[in-house]
Amino acid sequence: MEHVDRCVVLVDAGYLLGAAASLLAGEPARSRITVDHAALIQGLRERAEADTEQPLLRIYWFDGAPDRVPQPEHRRLRVMSRVTVRLGALTRSDGRWAQKGVDAAMHAELTELARNRACSDVVLVTGDGDLLPGLMSAKEHGVAVHLWAVQAADGDYNQSEDLVAEADERRVLDRAWITKAVRAKELTGVCAPAPAPRPEIAAILSAPLPESALASAERAAEAQPPAARNGSSAPPEQHGQEAHPAPAGTKGVPTPKDLASLRGPGAQPSGQQPAGATLRWSSDKGWVERPGGAGGEPPETATLPTLAQLTSAEQRWADREEDITAVGGDPFEVGQVFARRWMERLPDANHVQRLSVMYPRVPHRIDGELLRYAARFGLLAHKDDQIDEHDRYAIRAGFWREIDVRAAADHASTAE
């Protein structure tokens, strides 16, 4: 039986994207790059058909995932035409994550395709020398093996020398080709642009603490042991400095409780509290000194519906399809998408204004729902099942950016 004249592409995603990150961002961390998977798959198909002069049968995408659970990028890839996703495990050892079973899966697929004469040409995008026996087996079955490399950041090889020597044809995916679908993320001081600063927050933080708060802080300090008063984690004596008690009336760093006391009537002498200033504390640890109950959720947020309450079964299906095909998973973008859906489905537009004045505090129920939504996009992966604090900031910043845009538009339309 003769080989069918068509080509197959086997992609080691860890190699392809890790080498692309090294080339474009200077380190192999895939979190440093943004990938347009649709453009990347199209580029692989066109390049394979041009190099082999055969039509494409299929692209196999081999990657690792925690517990072999498909991540958002895998869900997007596996619904694309002529793409099959094969997942190995992603395990952690000595503080580093590593793929397990990916090279074995590629070896099995390669030898099976060659043995069944399913294609005449195989394109391998990998650098792993463990695939050498599979490559040699495919050649023995009469399959032409094309080995593609990603341009190395240092100009040297990033593939097994034996693998390079055994391949029938060799090509390099250079920077120009890679950047058609992959780009490096820009690093800034923060991981996402913050919403515009709110002047009332600055006014609250700069306002002097009330006398009652200072007196309470002094009493608490006197009740502590001397070591705790000087700072148990790093006493000044350890740094060669003499410890001095803080002068009476000195303003310390305000705690959430201190800030909460600023909002009460009579908490400060007249004229010290900014007019209309309201405490809005951003935290997912619960409410701090809120009126209307001992630490309970205030009435103005208890009436805000969650996205789940606003979403029908049909909308949930549409949301899932959009998440798979259109949402990239960037933390800031995830926050924007969640806020946009929430606002579009609100029965009462006044809810947006009611939420806007609570900045930067996302109501607890909505904040928890927002973070659970973000977890779907693999933001928990590689982080011990916890969303990184910088990612949380970016998620909430994206949420508030959308809320601000909508609130400003609603205000402008009302003013007209």
mmCIF file of C-alpha atoms in Angstrom, residues 1-336:
data_model
loop_
_atom_site.group_PDB
_atom_site.id
_atom_site.type_symbol
_atom_site.label_atom_id
_atom_site.label_comp_id
_atom_site.label_asym_id
_atom_site.label_seq_id
_atom_site.Cartn_x
_atom_site.Cartn_y
_atom_site.Cartn_z
ATOM 1 C CA MET A 1 0.000 0.000 0.000
ATOM 2 C CA GLU A 2 1.411 3.353 -1.029
ATOM 3 C CA HIS A 3 1.489 6.444 1.131
ATOM 4 C CA VAL A 4 -1.288 8.972 0.661
ATOM 5 C CA ASP A 5 0.163 12.159 -0.803
ATOM 6 C CA ARG A 6 -0.554 14.598 2.020
ATOM 7 C CA CYS A 7 1.304 16.120 4.954
ATOM 8 C CA VAL A 8 0.836 16.102 8.718
ATOM 9 C CA VAL A 9 2.262 18.639 11.186
ATOM 10 C CA LEU A 10 3.216 17.614 14.737
ATOM 11 C CA VAL A 11 3.812 20.600 17.034
ATOM 12 C CA ASP A 12 5.483 20.487 20.434
ATOM 13 C CA ALA A 13 3.786 23.613 21.844
ATOM 14 C CA GLY A 14 6.212 23.824 24.761
ATOM 15 C CA TYR A 15 9.130 24.082 22.340
ATOM 16 C CA LEU A 16 7.443 26.362 19.798
ATOM 17 C CA LEU A 17 6.074 28.905 22.272
ATOM 18 C CA GLY A 18 8.960 28.678 24.729
ATOM 19 C CA ALA A 19 11.508 29.322 21.964
ATOM 20 C CA ALA A 20 9.322 32.150 20.612
ATOM 21 C CA ALA A 21 9.243 33.733 24.079
ATOM 22 C CA SER A 22 13.039 33.475 24.334
ATOM 23 C CA LEU A 23 13.408 35.085 20.920
ATOM 24 C CA LEU A 24 10.923 37.927 21.446
ATOM 25 C CA ALA A 25 10.953 38.521 25.215
ATOM 26 C CA GLY A 26 14.372 37.259 26.278
ATOM 27 C CA GLU A 27 13.136 34.408 28.473
ATOM 28 C CA PRO A 28 11.254 31.153 27.771
ATOM 29 C CA ALA A 29 8.229 31.949 29.967
ATOM 30 C CA ARG A 30 5.083 31.658 27.839
ATOM 31 C CA SER A 31 3.408 34.238 30.096
ATOM 32 C CA ARG A 32 5.692 36.839 28.463
ATOM 33 C CA ILE A 33 4.037 36.492 25.046
ATOM 34 C CA THR A 34 0.601 36.895 23.502
ATOM 35 C CA VAL A 35 -0.377 34.340 20.855
ATOM 36 C CA ASP A 36 -2.932 34.690 18.068
ATOM 37 C CA HIS A 37 -3.648 30.965 17.780
ATOM 38 C CA ALA A 38 -5.833 31.292 14.670
ATOM 39 C CA ALA A 39 -3.061 33.142 12.821
ATOM 40 C CA LEU A 40 -0.449 30.695 14.090
ATOM 41 C CA ILE A 41 -2.369 27.630 12.880
ATOM 42 C CA GLN A 42 -3.015 29.261 9.507
ATOM 43 C CA GLY A 43 0.678 30.103 9.193
ATOM 44 C CA LEU A 44 1.694 26.518 10.018
ATOM 45 C CA ARG A 45 -0.733 25.145 7.450
ATOM 46 C CA GLU A 46 0.392 27.452 4.649
ATOM 47 C CA ARG A 47 4.080 26.893 5.389
ATOM 48 C CA ALA A 48 3.672 23.082 5.568
ATOM 49 C CA GLU A 49 1.776 22.877 2.288
ATOM 50 C CA ALA A 50 4.342 25.105 0.581
ATOM 51 C CA ASP A 51 7.377 23.226 1.930
ATOM 52 C CA THR A 52 6.058 19.694 1.329
ATOM 53 C CA GLU A 53 4.069 20.493 -1.825
ATOM 54 C CA GLN A 54 1.300 18.324 -0.372
ATOM 55 C CA PRO A 55 -2.159 19.193 0.993
ATOM 56 C CA LEU A 56 -2.543 19.180 4.767
ATOM 57 C CA LEU A 57 -4.264 16.276 6.475
ATOM 58 C CA ARG A 58 -4.073 17.536 10.039
ATOM 59 C CA ILE A 59 -2.098 19.544 12.602
ATOM 60 C CA TYR A 60 -1.480 17.775 15.921
ATOM 61 C CA TRP A 61 -0.885 20.175 18.829
ATOM 62 C CA PHE A 62 0.925 18.539 21.768
ATOM 63 C CA ASP A 63 1.014 20.443 25.057
ATOM 64 C CA GLY A 64 0.972 19.979 28.818
ATOM 65 C CA ALA A 65 -1.854 20.968 31.175
ATOM 66 C CA PRO A 66 -2.384 20.603 34.933
ATOM 67 C CA ASP A 67 -4.098 17.225 35.485
ATOM 68 C CA ARG A 68 -4.486 17.115 31.681
ATOM 69 C CA VAL A 69 -7.412 19.534 31.974
ATOM 70 C CA PRO A 70 -7.696 21.631 28.771
ATOM 71 C CA GLN A 71 -6.873 25.282 29.291
ATOM 72 C CA PRO A 72 -8.669 28.075 27.355
ATOM 73 C CA GLU A 73 -6.092 28.037 24.545
ATOM 74 C CA HIS A 74 -6.547 24.266 24.157
ATOM 75 C CA ARG A 75 -10.323 24.646 23.976
ATOM 76 C CA ARG A 76 -9.932 27.268 21.256
ATOM 77 C CA LEU A 77 -7.470 25.157 19.298
ATOM 78 C CA ARG A 78 -9.416 21.913 19.328
ATOM 79 C CA VAL A 79 -12.460 23.457 17.658
ATOM 80 C CA MET A 80 -10.357 24.806 14.764
ATOM 81 C CA SER A 81 -10.461 23.100 11.390
ATOM 82 C CA ARG A 82 -7.873 20.324 10.874
ATOM 83 C CA VAL A 83 -6.459 20.665 14.429
ATOM 84 C CA THR A 84 -6.225 17.872 17.000
ATOM 85 C CA VAL A 85 -5.024 18.623 20.545
ATOM 86 C CA ARG A 86 -3.141 15.993 22.556
ATOM 87 C CA LEU A 87 -2.442 16.836 26.204
ATOM 88 C CA GLY A 88 0.227 15.517 28.524
ATOM 89 C CA ALA A 89 0.481 16.261 32.230
ATOM 90 C CA LEU A 90 2.028 19.385 33.694
ATOM 91 C CA THR A 91 3.791 18.595 36.964
ATOM 92 C CA ARG A 92 5.775 20.641 39.442
ATOM 93 C CA SER A 93 9.178 19.588 40.744
ATOM 94 C CA ASP A 94 11.691 21.680 42.693
ATOM 95 C CA GLY A 95 9.554 24.764 42.179
ATOM 96 C CA ARG A 96 9.484 24.402 38.383
ATOM 97 C CA TRP A 97 6.782 23.158 36.039
ATOM 98 C CA ALA A 98 7.560 20.482 33.462
ATOM 99 C CA GLN A 99 5.638 18.597 30.782
ATOM 100 C CA LYS A 100 5.254 14.858 31.217
ATOM 101 C CA GLY A 101 4.178 12.482 28.475
ATOM 102 C CA VAL A 102 4.244 14.973 25.593
ATOM 103 C CA ASP A 103 7.297 13.479 23.862
ATOM 104 C CA ALA A 104 5.915 9.955 24.300
ATOM 105 C CA ALA A 105 2.584 11.010 22.773
ATOM 106 C CA MET A 106 4.372 12.628 19.807
ATOM 107 C CA HIS A 107 6.477 9.499 19.308
ATOM 108 C CA ALA A 108 3.391 7.251 19.324
ATOM 109 C CA GLU A 109 1.495 9.484 16.889
ATOM 110 C CA LEU A 110 4.440 9.767 14.525
ATOM 111 C CA THR A 111 5.096 6.038 14.348
ATOM 112 C CA GLU A 112 1.386 5.224 13.990
ATOM 113 C CA LEU A 113 0.941 7.658 11.107
ATOM 114 C CA ALA A 114 3.996 6.216 9.329
ATOM 115 C CA ARG A 115 3.005 2.582 9.948
ATOM 116 C CA ASN A 116 -0.512 3.180 8.600
ATOM 117 C CA ARG A 117 0.874 5.101 5.603
ATOM 118 C CA ALA A 118 -1.507 7.938 6.433
ATOM 119 C CA CYS A 119 0.759 10.577 4.868
ATOM 120 C CA SER A 120 3.790 11.030 2.674
ATOM 121 C CA ASP A 121 5.382 13.903 4.625
ATOM 122 C CA VAL A 122 5.574 14.764 8.334
ATOM 123 C CA VAL A 123 6.564 18.174 9.654
ATOM 124 C CA LEU A 124 7.999 18.139 13.184
ATOM 125 C CA VAL A 125 8.152 21.377 15.187
ATOM 126 C CA THR A 126 10.240 20.257 18.151
ATOM 127 C CA GLY A 127 13.727 20.265 19.572
ATOM 128 C CA ASP A 128 13.466 17.221 21.834
ATOM 129 C CA GLY A 129 16.010 14.499 21.142
ATOM 130 C CA ASP A 130 13.708 11.929 22.734
ATOM 131 C CA LEU A 131 11.762 11.966 19.477
ATOM 132 C CA LEU A 132 14.741 10.600 17.544
ATOM 133 C CA PRO A 133 13.578 6.919 17.548
ATOM 134 C CA GLY A 134 10.160 7.958 16.221
ATOM 135 C CA LEU A 135 11.762 10.062 13.499
ATOM 136 C CA MET A 136 13.973 7.160 12.418
ATOM 137 C CA SER A 137 10.997 4.771 12.442
ATOM 138 C CA ALA A 138 8.991 7.131 10.213
ATOM 139 C CA LYS A 139 11.866 7.295 7.734
ATOM 140 C CA GLU A 140 12.064 3.504 7.619
ATOM 141 C CA HIS A 141 8.365 3.445 6.669
ATOM 142 C CA GLY A 142 9.065 5.726 3.707
ATOM 143 C CA VAL A 143 7.859 9.021 5.187
ATOM 144 C CA ALA A 144 9.786 12.214 4.443
ATOM 145 C CA VAL A 145 10.512 14.043 7.709
ATOM 146 C CA HIS A 146 10.727 17.847 7.736
ATOM 147 C CA LEU A 147 12.189 19.360 10.918
ATOM 148 C CA TRP A 148 11.382 22.972 11.744
ATOM 149 C CA ALA A 149 13.262 25.061 14.272
ATOM 150 C CA VAL A 150 12.347 28.366 15.875
ATOM 151 C CA GLN A 151 15.100 30.937 15.388
ATOM 152 C CA ALA A 152 17.289 30.773 18.502
ATOM 153 C CA ALA A 153 17.622 33.953 20.546
ATOM 154 C CA ASP A 154 21.420 33.592 20.727
ATOM 155 C CA GLY A 155 21.827 32.608 17.082
ATOM 156 C CA ASP A 156 22.777 29.034 18.002
ATOM 157 C CA TYR A 157 20.786 25.787 17.809
ATOM 158 C CA ASN A 158 17.869 25.120 20.163
ATOM 159 C CA GLN A 159 17.308 21.559 18.924
ATOM 160 C CA SER A 160 18.906 18.177 19.483
ATOM 161 C CA GLU A 161 21.915 17.801 17.183
ATOM 162 C CA ASP A 162 21.008 14.153 16.462
ATOM 163 C CA LEU A 163 17.468 15.172 15.547
ATOM 164 C CA VAL A 164 18.802 17.795 13.126
ATOM 165 C CA ALA A 165 21.190 15.278 11.563
ATOM 166 C CA GLU A 166 18.481 12.645 10.940
ATOM 167 C CA ALA A 167 15.826 14.921 9.398
ATOM 168 C CA ASP A 168 15.303 14.816 5.642
ATOM 169 C CA GLU A 169 14.583 18.537 5.342
ATOM 170 C CA ARG A 170 15.260 21.397 7.740
ATOM 171 C CA ARG A 171 13.740 24.862 7.990
ATOM 172 C CA VAL A 172 13.933 27.762 10.442
ATOM 173 C CA LEU A 173 10.891 29.764 11.532
ATOM 174 C CA ASP A 174 12.521 33.162 11.791
ATOM 175 C CA ARG A 175 11.531 36.246 13.743
ATOM 176 C CA ALA A 176 9.564 37.704 10.814
ATOM 177 C CA TRP A 177 7.459 34.547 10.559
ATOM 178 C CA ILE A 178 6.956 34.205 14.329
ATOM 179 C CA THR A 179 5.823 37.794 14.818
ATOM 180 C CA LYS A 180 2.911 37.321 12.430
ATOM 181 C CA ALA A 181 1.143 35.472 15.241
ATOM 182 C CA VAL A 182 3.189 36.025 18.417
ATOM 183 C CA ARG A 183 4.216 39.209 20.166
ATOM 184 C CA ALA A 184 5.980 40.007 23.424
ATOM 185 C CA LYS A 185 3.979 41.564 26.215
ATOM 186 C CA GLU A 186 5.140 44.992 27.278
ATOM 187 C CA LEU A 187 6.377 45.122 30.864
ATOM 188 C CA THR A 188 5.411 48.162 32.885
ATOM 189 C CA GLY A 189 5.480 49.081 36.538
ATOM 190 C CA VAL A 190 2.043 47.561 36.923
ATOM 191 C CA CYS A 191 0.588 44.662 35.034
ATOM 192 C CA ALA A 192 -2.374 46.603 33.672
ATOM 193 C CA PRO A 193 -3.427 50.232 33.307
ATOM 194 C CA ALA A 194 -5.238 51.444 36.387
ATOM 195 C CA PRO A 195 -8.547 53.290 36.249
ATOM 196 C CA ALA A 196 -8.377 57.071 36.454
ATOM 197 C CA PRO A 197 -7.549 58.226 40.018
ATOM 198 C CA ARG A 198 -10.502 59.294 42.135
ATOM 199 C CA PRO A 199 -9.766 62.531 44.011
ATOM 200 C CA GLU A 200 -12.011 61.656 46.949
ATOM 201 C CA ILE A 201 -9.863 58.600 47.759
ATOM 202 C CA ALA A 202 -6.733 60.740 47.899
ATOM 203 C CA ALA A 203 -8.567 63.220 50.118
ATOM 204 C CA ILE A 204 -9.572 60.505 52.578
ATOM 205 C CA LEU A 205 -6.080 59.042 52.733
ATOM 206 C CA SER A 206 -4.505 62.455 53.285
ATOM 207 C CA ALA A 207 -6.980 63.563 55.947
ATOM 208 C CA PRO A 208 -5.655 63.513 59.542
ATOM 209 C CA LEU A 209 -6.785 60.653 61.700
ATOM 210 C CA PRO A 210 -9.469 61.505 64.299
ATOM 211 C CA GLU A 211 -8.382 61.937 67.902
ATOM 212 C CA SER A 212 -10.322 58.812 68.874
ATOM 213 C CA ALA A 213 -8.331 56.699 66.411
ATOM 214 C CA LEU A 214 -5.005 58.058 67.640
ATOM 215 C CA ALA A 215 -5.942 57.439 71.268
ATOM 216 C CA SER A 216 -7.045 53.916 70.436
ATOM 217 C CA ALA A 217 -3.762 53.231 68.608
ATOM 218 C CA GLU A 218 -1.750 54.537 71.580
ATOM 219 C CA ARG A 219 -3.667 52.318 74.021
ATOM 220 C CA ALA A 220 -3.136 49.291 71.778
ATOM 221 C CA ALA A 221 0.587 50.008 71.543
ATOM 222 C CA GLU A 222 0.934 50.303 75.321
ATOM 223 C CA ALA A 223 -0.841 46.943 75.775
ATOM 224 C CA GLN A 224 1.670 45.155 73.539
ATOM 225 C CA PRO A 225 4.954 43.660 74.808
ATOM 226 C CA PRO A 226 8.036 45.829 74.198
ATOM 227 C CA ALA A 227 9.259 43.575 71.369
ATOM 228 C CA ALA A 228 5.961 43.876 69.521
ATOM 229 C CA ARG A 229 5.871 47.631 70.065
ATOM 230 C CA ASN A 230 9.290 47.979 68.415
ATOM 231 C CA GLY A 231 8.327 45.630 65.568
ATOM 232 C CA SER A 232 8.770 41.919 66.285
ATOM 233 C CA SER A 233 9.806 41.063 62.731
ATOM 234 C CA ALA A 234 12.695 43.538 62.521
ATOM 235 C CA PRO A 235 13.489 45.500 65.715
ATOM 236 C CA PRO A 236 15.426 48.707 65.084
ATOM 237 C CA GLU A 237 18.259 47.451 67.290
ATOM 238 C CA GLN A 238 18.993 44.759 64.691
ATOM 239 C CA HIS A 239 19.860 47.456 62.189
ATOM 240 C CA GLY A 240 22.006 49.453 64.548
ATOM 241 C CA GLN A 241 19.291 52.053 65.192
ATOM 242 C CA GLU A 242 18.033 53.214 68.542
ATOM 243 C CA ALA A 243 14.315 52.631 69.134
ATOM 244 C CA HIS A 244 12.276 55.722 69.995
ATOM 245 C CA PRO A 245 8.573 55.794 70.743
ATOM 246 C CA ALA A 246 6.493 57.692 68.225
ATOM 247 C CA PRO A 247 5.653 61.218 69.375
ATOM 248 C CA ALA A 248 2.103 61.709 70.610
ATOM 249 C CA GLY A 249 -0.251 62.794 67.888
ATOM 250 C CA THR A 250 2.004 61.553 65.059
ATOM 251 C CA LYS A 251 -0.030 60.220 62.195
ATOM 252 C CA GLY A 252 0.791 56.585 61.396
ATOM 253 C CA VAL A 253 -0.161 54.512 58.380
ATOM 254 C CA PRO A 254 -3.984 54.360 58.440
ATOM 255 C CA THR A 255 -5.556 50.926 58.652
ATOM 256 C CA PRO A 256 -8.912 50.061 57.081
ATOM 257 C CA LYS A 257 -10.477 50.534 60.525
ATOM 258 C CA ASP A 258 -8.863 53.976 60.882
ATOM 259 C CA LEU A 259 -10.144 54.990 57.482
ATOM 260 C CA ALA A 260 -13.605 53.686 58.297
ATOM 261 C CA SER A 261 -13.795 55.919 61.342
ATOM 262 C CA LEU A 262 -13.312 58.965 59.124
ATOM 263 C CA ARG A 263 -16.741 58.574 57.556
ATOM 264 C CA GLY A 264 -18.766 58.752 60.751
ATOM 265 C CA PRO A 265 -20.445 62.042 61.677
ATOM 266 C CA GLY A 266 -18.509 63.909 64.298
ATOM 267 C CA ALA A 267 -15.440 61.758 63.816
ATOM 268 C CA GLN A 268 -13.378 64.796 62.914
ATOM 269 C CA PRO A 269 -13.467 68.473 63.740
ATOM 270 C CA SER A 270 -15.528 70.496 61.337
ATOM 271 C CA GLY A 271 -13.800 71.277 58.070
ATOM 272 C CA GLN A 272 -11.246 68.470 58.249
ATOM 273 C CA GLN A 273 -13.302 65.796 56.494
ATOM 274 C CA PRO A 274 -13.673 66.386 52.756
ATOM 275 C CA ALA A 275 -17.176 67.258 51.701
ATOM 276 C CA GLY A 276 -18.992 64.210 50.419
ATOM 277 C CA ALA A 277 -16.011 61.933 51.099
ATOM 278 C CA THR A 278 -16.975 58.290 51.421
ATOM 279 C CA LEU A 279 -14.765 55.378 52.348
ATOM 280 C CA ARG A 280 -14.430 52.799 49.592
ATOM 281 C CA TRP A 281 -12.006 50.076 50.625
ATOM 282 C CA SER A 282 -10.889 47.510 48.022
ATOM 283 C CA SER A 283 -10.492 44.054 49.496
ATOM 284 C CA ASP A 284 -11.874 40.572 49.099
ATOM 285 C CA LYS A 285 -11.672 39.888 52.840
ATOM 286 C CA GLY A 286 -15.087 41.286 53.739
ATOM 287 C CA TRP A 287 -16.568 44.626 54.693
ATOM 288 C CA VAL A 288 -14.779 47.041 57.004
ATOM 289 C CA GLU A 289 -16.743 49.263 59.357
ATOM 290 C CA ARG A 290 -19.687 49.544 57.017
ATOM 291 C CA PRO A 291 -22.961 51.073 58.223
ATOM 292 C CA GLY A 292 -26.152 49.060 58.425
ATOM 293 C CA GLY A 293 -24.822 46.135 60.446
ATOM 294 C CA ALA A 294 -21.773 44.804 62.210
ATOM 295 C CA GLY A 295 -19.490 44.266 59.256
ATOM 296 C CA GLY A 296 -22.391 43.158 57.065
ATOM 297 C CA GLU A 297 -22.992 44.049 53.443
ATOM 298 C CA PRO A 298 -24.637 47.474 53.136
ATOM 299 C CA PRO A 299 -28.083 47.826 51.538
ATOM 300 C CA GLU A 300 -26.766 49.726 48.513
ATOM 301 C CA THR A 301 -24.758 46.690 47.348
ATOM 302 C CA ALA A 302 -27.038 43.933 48.587
ATOM 303 C CA THR A 303 -29.516 44.864 45.842
ATOM 304 C CA LEU A 304 -26.935 44.574 43.022
ATOM 305 C CA PRO A 305 -27.580 41.392 41.015
ATOM 306 C CA THR A 306 -24.747 39.014 40.143
ATOM 307 C CA LEU A 307 -23.933 38.094 36.559
ATOM 308 C CA ALA A 308 -25.202 34.556 37.161
ATOM 309 C CA GLN A 309 -28.596 35.942 38.208
ATOM 310 C CA LEU A 310 -28.745 38.028 35.020
ATOM 311 C CA THR A 311 -27.696 35.286 32.599
ATOM 312 C CA SER A 312 -30.068 32.890 30.848
ATOM 313 C CA ALA A 313 -29.173 29.368 29.733
ATOM 314 C CA GLU A 314 -28.883 30.555 26.122
ATOM 315 C CA GLN A 315 -26.600 33.410 27.142
ATOM 316 C CA ARG A 316 -24.402 31.039 29.156
ATOM 317 C CA TRP A 317 -23.902 28.936 26.028
ATOM 318 C CA ALA A 318 -23.072 32.029 23.960
ATOM 319 C CA ASP A 319 -20.687 33.245 26.686
ATOM 320 C CA ARG A 320 -18.881 29.911 26.643
ATOM 321 C CA GLU A 321 -18.459 30.059 22.867
ATOM 322 C CA GLU A 322 -17.131 33.624 23.077
ATOM 323 C CA ASP A 323 -14.701 32.650 25.854
ATOM 324 C CA ILE A 324 -13.337 29.834 23.693
ATOM 325 C CA THR A 325 -13.085 31.686 20.394
ATOM 326 C CA ALA A 326 -12.636 35.382 21.177
ATOM 327 C CA VAL A 327 -11.394 36.062 24.734
ATOM 328 C CA GLY A 328 -7.630 35.832 24.965
ATOM 329 C CA GLY A 329 -7.392 35.384 28.725
ATOM 330 C CA ASP A 330 -5.316 38.478 29.548
ATOM 331 C CA PRO A 331 -6.304 39.428 33.144
ATOM 332 C CA PHE A 332 -7.239 43.017 32.246
ATOM 333 C CA GLU A 333 -9.319 41.807 29.270
ATOM 334 C CA VAL A 334 -11.082 39.209 31.441
ATOM 335 C CA GLY A 335 -12.211 41.944 33.849
ATOM 336 C CA GLN A 336 -13.496 44.025 30.946
#
